[in-house]
Short mmCIF file of N, CA and C in Angstrom, two decimals:
data_model
loop_
_atom_site.label_atom_id
_atom_site.label_comp_id
_atom_site.label_asym_id
_atom_site.label_seq_id
_atom_site.Cartn_x
_atom_site.Cartn_y
_atom_site.Cartn_z
N MET A 1 71.00 -10.21 54.85
CA MET A 1 69.56 -11.57 55.23
C MET A 1 68.24 -10.71 53.64
N ALA A 2 68.09 -12.20 52.90
CA ALA A 2 67.12 -11.41 52.41
C ALA A 2 65.69 -10.69 52.51
N GLY A 3 65.92 -9.52 51.61
CA GLY A 3 64.07 -9.02 52.62
C GLY A 3 63.48 -9.63 51.93
N VAL A 4 62.47 -9.29 52.57
CA VAL A 4 60.67 -9.89 51.56
C VAL A 4 60.73 -9.94 49.86
N PRO A 5 60.26 -10.57 48.85
CA PRO A 5 60.44 -9.76 47.96
C PRO A 5 59.47 -9.06 46.62
N ARG A 6 60.13 -7.86 46.95
CA ARG A 6 58.32 -7.07 46.72
C ARG A 6 57.43 -6.72 44.85
N THR A 7 58.93 -7.23 44.39
CA THR A 7 59.03 -6.80 42.75
C THR A 7 57.71 -7.48 42.28
N ALA A 8 57.87 -8.33 42.45
CA ALA A 8 56.76 -9.56 41.58
C ALA A 8 55.11 -9.40 42.51
N ALA A 9 55.27 -8.99 43.30
CA ALA A 9 53.52 -8.09 43.34
C ALA A 9 53.49 -7.70 42.93
N SER A 10 54.92 -5.94 42.73
CA SER A 10 54.09 -4.46 42.33
C SER A 10 53.66 -4.95 40.79
N LEU A 11 54.33 -6.12 40.25
CA LEU A 11 53.85 -6.39 38.14
C LEU A 11 52.23 -6.74 38.84
N LEU A 12 52.16 -7.75 39.72
CA LEU A 12 50.37 -7.80 39.90
C LEU A 12 49.33 -6.37 40.69
N ARG A 13 49.90 -5.33 40.67
CA ARG A 13 49.43 -4.51 41.03
C ARG A 13 49.34 -3.27 39.78
N GLU A 14 50.16 -3.49 38.18
CA GLU A 14 50.42 -2.72 38.04
C GLU A 14 49.86 -3.25 36.52
N LEU A 15 48.89 -4.45 36.49
CA LEU A 15 48.26 -5.23 35.42
C LEU A 15 46.88 -4.43 36.04
N ARG A 16 46.42 -5.32 37.53
CA ARG A 16 45.84 -3.66 37.78
C ARG A 16 45.07 -2.64 37.46
N THR A 17 45.87 -1.55 37.70
CA THR A 17 45.65 0.02 36.72
C THR A 17 45.61 -0.04 35.84
N SER A 18 46.30 -1.20 34.93
CA SER A 18 46.15 -0.34 33.66
C SER A 18 44.97 -1.09 33.01
N THR A 19 44.82 -0.23 31.36
CA THR A 19 43.60 -0.76 30.96
C THR A 19 43.47 -1.66 30.12
N TRP A 20 44.22 -1.85 29.56
CA TRP A 20 44.45 -2.15 28.54
C TRP A 20 46.02 -4.06 29.07
N LEU A 21 47.04 -3.80 29.46
CA LEU A 21 48.10 -4.67 29.29
C LEU A 21 49.22 -3.68 29.25
N PRO A 22 50.03 -3.11 30.39
CA PRO A 22 51.15 -2.31 30.81
C PRO A 22 51.95 -2.36 30.14
N ASN A 23 53.39 -1.60 29.27
CA ASN A 23 54.47 -2.68 28.35
C ASN A 23 55.10 -4.26 29.20
N TRP A 24 55.82 -4.61 28.19
CA TRP A 24 57.02 -5.46 29.05
C TRP A 24 57.74 -5.27 29.50
N ASN A 25 57.78 -4.92 30.44
CA ASN A 25 59.14 -4.61 31.01
C ASN A 25 60.24 -5.96 31.81
N GLU A 26 61.32 -6.64 30.59
CA GLU A 26 62.19 -6.68 31.45
C GLU A 26 62.91 -7.13 32.05
N ALA A 27 63.09 -4.77 32.03
CA ALA A 27 64.23 -4.77 33.88
C ALA A 27 63.45 -4.96 35.25
N THR A 28 62.14 -5.26 35.45
CA THR A 28 61.06 -4.84 36.70
C THR A 28 61.28 -7.25 36.77
N VAL A 29 60.74 -7.73 35.36
CA VAL A 29 60.42 -9.06 35.54
C VAL A 29 61.58 -9.02 36.69
N GLN A 30 63.15 -8.97 35.45
CA GLN A 30 64.42 -9.70 36.25
C GLN A 30 64.78 -9.15 37.66
N VAL A 31 64.58 -8.45 37.23
CA VAL A 31 64.51 -7.79 39.32
C VAL A 31 63.43 -9.17 40.49
N ALA A 32 62.96 -9.08 39.17
CA ALA A 32 61.99 -10.27 40.85
C ALA A 32 62.19 -11.13 40.46
N VAL A 33 62.85 -12.12 39.77
CA VAL A 33 63.34 -13.35 39.15
C VAL A 33 64.49 -12.97 40.38
N ASP A 34 65.46 -11.93 39.96
CA ASP A 34 66.49 -11.93 40.88
C ASP A 34 66.15 -12.17 42.19
N GLU A 35 65.33 -10.83 43.08
CA GLU A 35 64.91 -10.94 43.76
C GLU A 35 64.33 -12.18 44.94
N ILE A 36 63.92 -13.50 44.13
CA ILE A 36 63.70 -14.88 43.95
C ILE A 36 64.65 -15.63 43.91
N ASP A 37 65.37 -15.96 43.28
CA ASP A 37 66.60 -15.95 43.37
C ASP A 37 67.79 -16.40 44.58
N GLU A 38 67.75 -14.77 45.20
CA GLU A 38 68.70 -14.29 46.56
C GLU A 38 68.23 -15.01 47.62
N LEU A 39 66.56 -14.55 47.37
CA LEU A 39 66.10 -15.54 49.20
C LEU A 39 66.34 -17.00 48.99
N TYR A 40 66.29 -17.44 48.08
CA TYR A 40 66.26 -18.47 47.85
C TYR A 40 67.38 -19.13 48.29
N ALA A 41 68.51 -18.67 47.87
CA ALA A 41 70.46 -18.69 48.19
C ALA A 41 70.07 -18.53 49.58
N TYR A 42 69.63 -17.57 50.08
CA TYR A 42 69.46 -17.03 51.37
C TYR A 42 68.60 -18.26 52.33
N THR A 43 68.09 -19.57 52.19
CA THR A 43 66.89 -20.48 53.15
C THR A 43 68.21 -21.10 52.61
N VAL A 44 68.71 -21.50 51.39
CA VAL A 44 69.51 -22.61 51.69
C VAL A 44 70.58 -22.26 52.53
N ASP A 45 71.45 -21.50 52.97
CA ASP A 45 72.33 -21.24 53.52
C ASP A 45 72.12 -20.96 54.87
N VAL A 46 71.22 -20.35 55.19
CA VAL A 46 70.21 -21.03 56.98
C VAL A 46 70.49 -22.67 56.99
N MET A 47 69.68 -23.37 55.54
CA MET A 47 69.26 -24.33 55.83
C MET A 47 70.98 -25.33 56.21
N ASN A 48 71.98 -24.43 55.24
CA ASN A 48 73.44 -25.45 55.54
C ASN A 48 74.38 -24.96 56.54
N GLN A 49 73.82 -23.65 57.52
CA GLN A 49 74.97 -22.93 58.74
C GLN A 49 75.36 -23.97 59.55
N PRO A 50 76.00 -24.97 60.38
CA PRO A 50 76.86 -25.88 60.99
C PRO A 50 75.54 -25.06 63.31
N GLY A 51 75.36 -24.19 63.01
CA GLY A 51 74.77 -23.26 64.05
C GLY A 51 73.49 -23.59 64.33
N PHE A 52 73.41 -24.12 63.54
CA PHE A 52 71.03 -24.73 63.80
C PHE A 52 71.03 -26.14 63.69
N GLU A 53 69.99 -26.05 65.16
CA GLU A 53 69.79 -27.83 64.67
C GLU A 53 68.46 -27.53 64.07
N ARG A 54 68.79 -29.23 63.21
CA ARG A 54 67.44 -29.85 62.00
C ARG A 54 66.33 -28.93 62.59
N ASP A 55 66.19 -30.03 63.91
CA ASP A 55 64.86 -30.24 64.85
C ASP A 55 64.53 -28.91 65.15
N SER A 56 65.39 -27.61 65.58
CA SER A 56 64.80 -26.20 66.39
C SER A 56 64.43 -25.46 65.97
N PRO A 57 62.74 -25.12 65.99
CA PRO A 57 61.23 -24.10 66.43
C PRO A 57 62.52 -23.30 65.30
N GLU A 58 62.87 -22.37 65.10
CA GLU A 58 64.08 -21.23 64.58
C GLU A 58 64.41 -21.64 63.33
N TRP A 59 64.78 -23.26 63.21
CA TRP A 59 64.92 -23.78 61.72
C TRP A 59 64.66 -23.80 61.47
N ILE A 60 63.68 -24.50 61.42
CA ILE A 60 61.54 -24.99 60.80
C ILE A 60 61.38 -23.92 60.70
N SER A 61 61.02 -22.77 61.07
CA SER A 61 59.63 -20.99 60.57
C SER A 61 61.30 -20.42 59.72
N THR A 62 62.20 -20.45 60.14
CA THR A 62 63.38 -19.55 58.94
C THR A 62 62.99 -20.30 57.31
N ILE A 63 63.34 -21.47 57.69
CA ILE A 63 62.96 -22.31 56.83
C ILE A 63 61.97 -21.95 55.50
N LEU A 64 60.28 -22.42 56.50
CA LEU A 64 59.91 -22.54 56.37
C LEU A 64 59.21 -21.06 55.40
N THR A 65 59.11 -20.26 56.89
CA THR A 65 59.92 -18.91 55.75
C THR A 65 59.58 -18.21 54.30
N GLY A 66 61.01 -18.75 54.78
CA GLY A 66 61.96 -18.56 53.30
C GLY A 66 61.09 -18.96 51.94
N ARG A 67 60.38 -20.86 52.31
CA ARG A 67 60.51 -21.19 51.10
C ARG A 67 58.84 -20.48 50.75
N GLU A 68 58.05 -19.95 51.61
CA GLU A 68 56.46 -19.48 51.34
C GLU A 68 56.89 -18.65 50.25
N MET A 69 57.94 -17.67 51.07
CA MET A 69 57.92 -15.84 49.91
C MET A 69 58.25 -16.36 49.28
N VAL A 70 59.54 -17.45 49.00
CA VAL A 70 60.12 -18.79 47.46
C VAL A 70 58.77 -18.30 46.45
N MET A 71 57.81 -19.11 47.25
CA MET A 71 56.36 -19.68 46.67
C MET A 71 55.69 -18.25 45.80
N TYR A 72 55.17 -17.55 47.56
CA TYR A 72 54.90 -16.83 47.23
C TYR A 72 54.86 -15.49 45.43
N ALA A 73 56.42 -15.39 45.38
CA ALA A 73 56.87 -14.62 44.22
C ALA A 73 56.35 -15.12 42.80
N ARG A 74 57.12 -16.72 43.52
CA ARG A 74 56.70 -16.69 42.03
C ARG A 74 55.57 -17.01 41.85
N SER A 75 55.13 -17.97 43.16
CA SER A 75 53.22 -17.59 41.96
C SER A 75 52.73 -16.55 41.20
N CYS A 76 53.60 -15.24 42.02
CA CYS A 76 52.77 -13.65 41.52
C CYS A 76 53.59 -13.56 39.91
N LEU A 77 54.19 -14.25 40.00
CA LEU A 77 55.52 -13.77 38.22
C LEU A 77 54.04 -14.56 37.11
N VAL A 78 53.79 -16.01 37.72
CA VAL A 78 53.06 -17.10 37.26
C VAL A 78 51.17 -16.02 36.88
N VAL A 79 50.77 -16.25 38.18
CA VAL A 79 50.08 -15.32 37.61
C VAL A 79 50.39 -13.87 36.93
N HIS A 80 51.11 -12.86 36.50
CA HIS A 80 50.93 -12.01 35.77
C HIS A 80 51.87 -12.45 34.02
N CYS A 81 53.00 -13.45 33.77
CA CYS A 81 52.58 -13.87 32.96
C CYS A 81 50.72 -14.36 32.20
N ALA A 82 50.43 -15.99 32.97
CA ALA A 82 48.68 -16.60 32.81
C ALA A 82 47.77 -15.14 31.46
N PHE A 83 47.92 -14.17 33.18
CA PHE A 83 47.25 -12.94 32.44
C PHE A 83 47.47 -12.35 31.81
N ARG A 84 48.73 -11.04 31.15
CA ARG A 84 49.05 -11.28 30.20
C ARG A 84 48.32 -12.10 29.26
N LEU A 85 49.59 -13.10 28.80
CA LEU A 85 48.99 -14.04 27.66
C LEU A 85 47.33 -14.71 27.71
N GLY A 86 46.36 -13.77 28.57
CA GLY A 86 44.94 -13.98 28.61
C GLY A 86 43.97 -13.21 27.80
N LYS A 87 44.77 -11.78 28.19
CA LYS A 87 44.01 -10.80 27.29
C LYS A 87 44.28 -10.88 26.64
N VAL A 88 45.75 -11.61 25.91
CA VAL A 88 46.54 -11.53 23.78
C VAL A 88 45.06 -12.06 23.67
N VAL A 89 45.08 -13.59 23.40
CA VAL A 89 44.03 -14.30 23.63
C VAL A 89 42.30 -13.79 23.39
N GLU A 90 42.26 -13.48 24.73
CA GLU A 90 40.85 -12.58 24.74
C GLU A 90 41.06 -11.35 23.33
N LEU A 91 41.11 -11.05 23.73
CA LEU A 91 41.91 -10.22 22.04
C LEU A 91 41.48 -10.47 20.37
N ARG A 92 42.13 -11.71 20.68
CA ARG A 92 42.13 -11.93 19.54
C ARG A 92 40.97 -12.66 18.97
N TRP A 93 39.75 -12.74 19.66
CA TRP A 93 38.87 -13.37 19.79
C TRP A 93 37.70 -12.12 19.38
N ALA A 94 38.19 -10.55 19.90
CA ALA A 94 37.55 -9.68 19.83
C ALA A 94 38.30 -8.57 19.48
N ALA A 95 38.90 -8.96 18.97
CA ALA A 95 39.43 -7.23 17.34
C ALA A 95 39.21 -9.11 15.57
N ALA A 96 38.45 -10.48 16.13
CA ALA A 96 38.10 -11.18 15.20
C ALA A 96 39.97 -11.24 13.84
N GLY A 97 40.75 -11.13 14.47
CA GLY A 97 41.61 -10.89 13.74
C GLY A 97 43.18 -11.01 14.22
N ARG A 98 44.49 -10.75 13.68
CA ARG A 98 45.44 -10.95 14.45
C ARG A 98 45.60 -9.09 14.86
N LEU A 99 46.92 -9.61 15.79
CA LEU A 99 45.75 -7.95 16.99
C LEU A 99 46.47 -6.94 16.31
N PRO A 100 46.00 -5.84 16.53
CA PRO A 100 46.13 -4.15 16.24
C PRO A 100 47.56 -3.82 16.69
N ASP A 101 48.34 -3.12 16.08
CA ASP A 101 49.78 -2.44 15.73
C ASP A 101 49.01 -2.41 17.51
N ALA A 102 48.60 -1.16 18.17
CA ALA A 102 49.12 -0.22 19.67
C ALA A 102 49.10 -0.86 20.50
N ASN A 103 48.49 -2.22 20.44
CA ASN A 103 47.76 -3.64 21.46
C ASN A 103 49.64 -4.92 21.52
N ARG A 104 50.14 -4.80 20.02
CA ARG A 104 51.52 -5.78 19.51
C ARG A 104 53.14 -4.53 20.04
N GLU A 105 52.35 -3.65 20.29
CA GLU A 105 54.01 -2.71 20.91
C GLU A 105 53.63 -2.75 22.20
N LEU A 106 52.76 -3.04 23.19
CA LEU A 106 53.23 -3.62 24.92
C LEU A 106 53.62 -5.19 24.72
N LEU A 107 54.13 -5.87 24.17
CA LEU A 107 53.56 -6.60 24.02
C LEU A 107 55.59 -7.87 24.20
N SER A 108 55.91 -8.42 24.67
CA SER A 108 57.40 -8.76 24.76
C SER A 108 57.34 -10.04 23.33
N PRO A 109 58.93 -9.69 23.64
CA PRO A 109 59.08 -11.03 22.10
C PRO A 109 58.09 -11.75 21.99
N ALA A 110 58.98 -12.99 23.20
CA ALA A 110 58.13 -14.26 23.64
C ALA A 110 56.20 -14.10 23.22
N GLU A 111 56.01 -12.80 24.24
CA GLU A 111 54.73 -13.45 23.85
C GLU A 111 54.20 -12.41 22.46
N LEU A 112 54.00 -11.94 22.32
CA LEU A 112 53.94 -11.18 20.11
C LEU A 112 54.22 -12.66 18.98
N ARG A 113 55.25 -13.93 19.77
CA ARG A 113 55.66 -14.86 19.02
C ARG A 113 54.12 -15.85 19.58
N PHE A 114 54.15 -16.10 20.88
CA PHE A 114 52.65 -16.65 21.20
C PHE A 114 51.34 -16.03 20.13
N ALA A 115 51.00 -15.00 20.12
CA ALA A 115 50.18 -14.48 19.97
C ALA A 115 49.83 -14.97 18.32
N ASP A 116 51.01 -14.65 18.32
CA ASP A 116 50.87 -15.06 16.58
C ASP A 116 50.69 -16.70 16.21
N ALA A 117 51.80 -17.22 17.32
CA ALA A 117 50.74 -18.80 16.74
C ALA A 117 49.69 -19.31 17.26
N TYR A 118 49.06 -18.29 18.05
CA TYR A 118 47.95 -18.72 19.04
C TYR A 118 46.74 -17.87 17.76
N ASP A 119 47.41 -17.25 16.55
CA ASP A 119 46.70 -16.34 15.38
C ASP A 119 46.10 -17.69 14.28
N ASP A 120 47.10 -18.44 14.42
CA ASP A 120 47.94 -19.21 13.51
C ASP A 120 47.07 -20.79 13.51
N LEU A 121 47.11 -21.22 15.33
CA LEU A 121 46.51 -22.56 15.29
C LEU A 121 44.97 -22.23 15.30
N LEU A 122 44.81 -20.88 15.19
CA LEU A 122 43.16 -20.59 15.23
C LEU A 122 42.26 -20.60 13.62
N ALA A 123 43.23 -19.82 13.22
CA ALA A 123 42.77 -20.26 11.22
C ALA A 123 42.86 -20.99 10.79
N GLU A 124 44.25 -21.98 11.53
CA GLU A 124 43.86 -22.82 10.98
C GLU A 124 42.61 -23.93 10.37
N TYR A 125 42.11 -23.91 12.04
CA TYR A 125 41.59 -24.83 12.37
C TYR A 125 39.80 -24.76 12.42
N MET A 126 39.38 -22.73 11.99
CA MET A 126 38.51 -22.40 11.17
C MET A 126 38.34 -23.13 9.97
N PHE A 127 39.84 -22.81 9.69
CA PHE A 127 40.02 -23.48 7.26
C PHE A 127 39.46 -24.85 7.74
N GLU A 128 39.91 -25.46 9.03
CA GLU A 128 40.01 -26.84 9.12
C GLU A 128 37.94 -27.30 8.76
N MET A 129 37.53 -26.48 9.76
CA MET A 129 35.71 -26.81 10.33
C MET A 129 35.25 -26.22 8.78
N GLY A 130 36.65 -25.94 7.39
CA GLY A 130 34.96 -25.66 6.76
C GLY A 130 35.21 -24.25 6.25
N GLY A 131 35.99 -23.72 6.91
CA GLY A 131 35.34 -22.28 7.13
C GLY A 131 34.64 -20.81 7.30
N LEU A 132 34.15 -22.12 8.39
CA LEU A 132 34.29 -21.39 9.76
C LEU A 132 34.18 -20.68 10.94
N ASP A 133 32.99 -19.34 10.31
CA ASP A 133 34.41 -18.87 11.44
C ASP A 133 33.71 -18.35 13.45
N LEU A 134 34.72 -18.78 13.83
CA LEU A 134 34.68 -19.17 14.99
C LEU A 134 34.06 -17.59 16.50
N THR A 135 34.66 -16.50 15.63
CA THR A 135 34.87 -15.03 16.28
C THR A 135 33.60 -14.26 15.54
N ALA A 136 33.25 -14.16 15.11
CA ALA A 136 31.22 -13.91 14.60
C ALA A 136 30.79 -14.54 15.92
N GLY A 137 29.39 -13.83 15.92
CA GLY A 137 28.09 -13.06 16.92
C GLY A 137 27.30 -15.00 17.47
N ALA A 138 27.37 -15.56 18.29
CA ALA A 138 26.19 -16.70 18.95
C ALA A 138 25.24 -16.33 18.85
N THR A 139 24.91 -15.26 18.66
CA THR A 139 23.16 -14.72 17.92
C THR A 139 23.25 -14.33 16.29
N PRO A 140 22.32 -15.32 15.91
CA PRO A 140 21.86 -15.25 15.50
C PRO A 140 21.38 -14.04 14.57
N PRO A 141 21.54 -13.35 13.16
CA PRO A 141 21.72 -11.49 13.11
C PRO A 141 19.88 -11.82 13.08
N LYS A 142 18.94 -9.94 12.79
CA LYS A 142 17.56 -10.07 12.09
C LYS A 142 18.26 -9.91 10.88
N ASP A 143 19.42 -9.05 10.78
CA ASP A 143 19.23 -8.93 9.11
C ASP A 143 20.49 -9.31 8.32
N LEU A 144 20.00 -9.94 6.85
CA LEU A 144 21.94 -9.83 6.76
C LEU A 144 22.70 -8.73 6.29
N TYR A 145 21.78 -8.57 5.60
CA TYR A 145 22.75 -6.72 5.80
C TYR A 145 22.72 -5.68 6.28
N VAL A 146 23.80 -4.94 6.82
CA VAL A 146 23.84 -3.80 8.43
C VAL A 146 24.54 -3.32 7.28
N GLU A 147 23.78 -2.04 6.94
CA GLU A 147 24.20 -0.33 6.74
C GLU A 147 25.04 0.17 7.86
N VAL A 148 26.76 0.49 6.95
CA VAL A 148 27.99 0.79 8.01
C VAL A 148 28.71 1.93 8.09
N ARG A 149 29.14 2.97 8.67
CA ARG A 149 29.49 3.77 8.66
C ARG A 149 31.49 3.99 8.43
N VAL A 150 32.30 4.21 7.36
CA VAL A 150 33.62 4.37 7.62
C VAL A 150 34.31 5.01 8.20
N GLU A 151 35.10 4.65 9.20
CA GLU A 151 35.82 5.72 10.42
C GLU A 151 36.26 6.59 10.05
N LYS A 152 37.31 5.28 9.07
CA LYS A 152 38.49 6.21 9.14
C LYS A 152 39.52 5.50 8.27
N SER A 153 39.87 6.69 6.29
CA SER A 153 39.98 5.76 5.65
C SER A 153 41.44 4.56 5.77
N GLY A 154 41.30 3.74 5.18
CA GLY A 154 42.23 2.66 5.77
C GLY A 154 42.09 1.77 4.81
N GLY A 155 42.31 2.93 2.31
CA GLY A 155 42.16 1.43 1.54
C GLY A 155 41.74 0.77 1.72
N ALA A 156 41.67 -0.61 -0.08
CA ALA A 156 40.86 -1.38 0.48
C ALA A 156 41.34 -2.62 1.15
N VAL A 157 39.76 -3.49 1.75
CA VAL A 157 40.25 -4.42 2.22
C VAL A 157 39.24 -6.10 0.93
N MET A 158 39.40 -6.88 1.63
CA MET A 158 39.29 -8.19 1.09
C MET A 158 38.63 -8.04 2.19
N LEU A 159 36.86 -8.57 1.77
CA LEU A 159 35.78 -9.20 2.63
C LEU A 159 35.84 -10.83 2.57
N GLU A 160 35.35 -11.28 3.77
CA GLU A 160 34.92 -12.87 3.55
C GLU A 160 34.64 -13.42 2.47
N SER A 161 33.43 -12.58 1.84
CA SER A 161 32.43 -12.34 0.44
C SER A 161 33.27 -12.84 -0.69
N GLY A 162 34.63 -11.97 -1.11
CA GLY A 162 35.32 -11.74 -2.43
C GLY A 162 35.50 -10.65 -2.54
N GLN A 163 34.42 -9.53 -2.35
CA GLN A 163 34.08 -8.41 -2.51
C GLN A 163 35.35 -7.13 -2.40
N THR A 164 36.13 -6.35 -2.84
CA THR A 164 36.55 -5.62 -2.32
C THR A 164 36.16 -3.81 -1.28
N LEU A 165 36.11 -3.58 -0.33
CA LEU A 165 36.13 -2.76 -0.20
C LEU A 165 36.97 -1.73 -0.40
N GLN A 166 36.76 -0.56 -0.61
CA GLN A 166 37.80 0.29 -0.38
C GLN A 166 37.10 1.15 1.53
N LEU A 167 37.78 2.13 1.89
CA LEU A 167 37.65 2.25 3.43
C LEU A 167 37.93 4.09 3.19
N VAL A 168 37.00 4.68 2.77
CA VAL A 168 37.39 6.30 2.84
C VAL A 168 36.73 6.69 3.68
N ALA A 169 37.13 7.60 5.16
CA ALA A 169 36.16 7.91 5.55
C ALA A 169 34.66 9.03 5.68
N HIS A 170 33.82 8.26 6.52
CA HIS A 170 32.47 8.64 6.58
C HIS A 170 31.22 8.16 5.63
N GLU A 171 31.88 7.54 4.27
CA GLU A 171 30.62 6.73 3.79
C GLU A 171 30.11 5.92 4.40
N ARG A 172 29.16 5.68 3.75
CA ARG A 172 27.77 4.41 3.97
C ARG A 172 27.77 3.49 3.28
N HIS A 173 28.24 2.27 3.67
CA HIS A 173 27.50 0.50 2.44
C HIS A 173 27.12 0.57 3.21
N LEU A 174 26.13 -1.25 2.44
CA LEU A 174 25.46 -1.90 3.33
C LEU A 174 25.76 -2.68 2.73
N LEU A 175 26.88 -3.46 3.23
CA LEU A 175 27.41 -5.62 3.31
C LEU A 175 26.99 -5.85 4.36
N ARG A 176 27.68 -7.21 3.93
CA ARG A 176 26.64 -8.24 4.72
C ARG A 176 27.37 -8.18 5.93
N ARG A 177 26.46 -9.02 7.45
CA ARG A 177 26.86 -8.90 8.12
C ARG A 177 28.09 -9.51 9.00
N THR A 178 28.29 -11.04 7.78
CA THR A 178 30.27 -11.22 7.76
C THR A 178 30.61 -10.60 7.90
N ASP A 179 30.44 -9.98 6.24
CA ASP A 179 31.82 -8.92 6.02
C ASP A 179 32.16 -8.08 7.01
N VAL A 180 30.68 -7.96 8.34
CA VAL A 180 31.29 -5.48 8.37
C VAL A 180 31.87 -6.94 10.14
N GLU A 181 30.61 -7.41 10.37
CA GLU A 181 31.66 -7.86 12.03
C GLU A 181 32.98 -8.06 12.60
N PRO A 182 34.23 -7.99 11.02
CA PRO A 182 35.61 -8.16 11.33
C PRO A 182 35.62 -6.74 11.62
N LEU A 183 35.33 -6.37 10.65
CA LEU A 183 35.71 -4.62 10.72
C LEU A 183 35.16 -3.72 11.93
N ILE A 184 34.10 -3.71 12.00
CA ILE A 184 33.15 -2.97 13.51
C ILE A 184 34.72 -3.44 14.70
N ARG A 185 34.85 -4.70 14.79
CA ARG A 185 35.35 -4.94 16.13
C ARG A 185 36.50 -4.34 15.87
N GLN A 186 37.11 -4.48 14.78
CA GLN A 186 38.84 -3.46 14.45
C GLN A 186 38.97 -2.06 14.53
N GLY A 187 37.00 -1.63 14.57
CA GLY A 187 37.03 -0.03 15.01
C GLY A 187 37.19 0.89 13.10
N LEU A 188 37.39 -0.29 11.88
CA LEU A 188 37.23 1.09 11.01
C LEU A 188 36.31 0.81 10.16
N VAL A 189 35.04 0.40 10.84
CA VAL A 189 33.32 1.47 10.81
C VAL A 189 32.78 1.28 11.55
N ALA A 190 31.59 1.85 11.80
CA ALA A 190 30.80 1.64 13.00
C ALA A 190 29.06 1.55 11.81
N HIS A 191 28.71 0.46 13.00
CA HIS A 191 27.07 -0.03 12.99
C HIS A 191 26.46 1.64 12.64
N CYS A 192 25.49 1.54 11.92
CA CYS A 192 24.28 2.96 12.01
C CYS A 192 22.93 2.48 11.99
N ASN A 193 22.63 3.54 12.43
CA ASN A 193 21.67 3.64 13.91
C ASN A 193 20.38 3.80 12.84
N LYS A 194 19.61 3.34 13.10
CA LYS A 194 17.71 3.05 11.60
C LYS A 194 17.16 4.18 12.18
#
């Protein structure tokens, strides 16, 4: 007899305890899918057994219980995947650019394709809107220029204004707010308090 599919629910518990997203675990997802397939096959076998009467409470309860367990496990897998993709989208908006490499390493190949396609789609839309940066803050800035300190050396970075900024650790720069916001979100520079 097939047991209760527990692996799909364990994937959700793993999401709840992680700081961003746990590594994509293809083997665990496959175990969850196999449990669902096994339970479905068991339910179909029970449906087709000649000893059960179709109107008997035992037959009906076995079929309904099997169906509900399959639907529960399937829902857990769907929620797991949807939550992961939602986190990818959320980070894309927070990072104001391509996902950081440390986060990309945690994603499955399909999630990486989704992230790249979403990034391309958003970039294309912002370009079509006349270069409007939708990832910029929703509140108007108090100052046009912001003083920032470089957190870590990172080479040259092309700013939105067209100028190039050399990132050398601990240097301070006075830059346009629209140029600096993506760099702050990526953790390359930090706003200096006055």
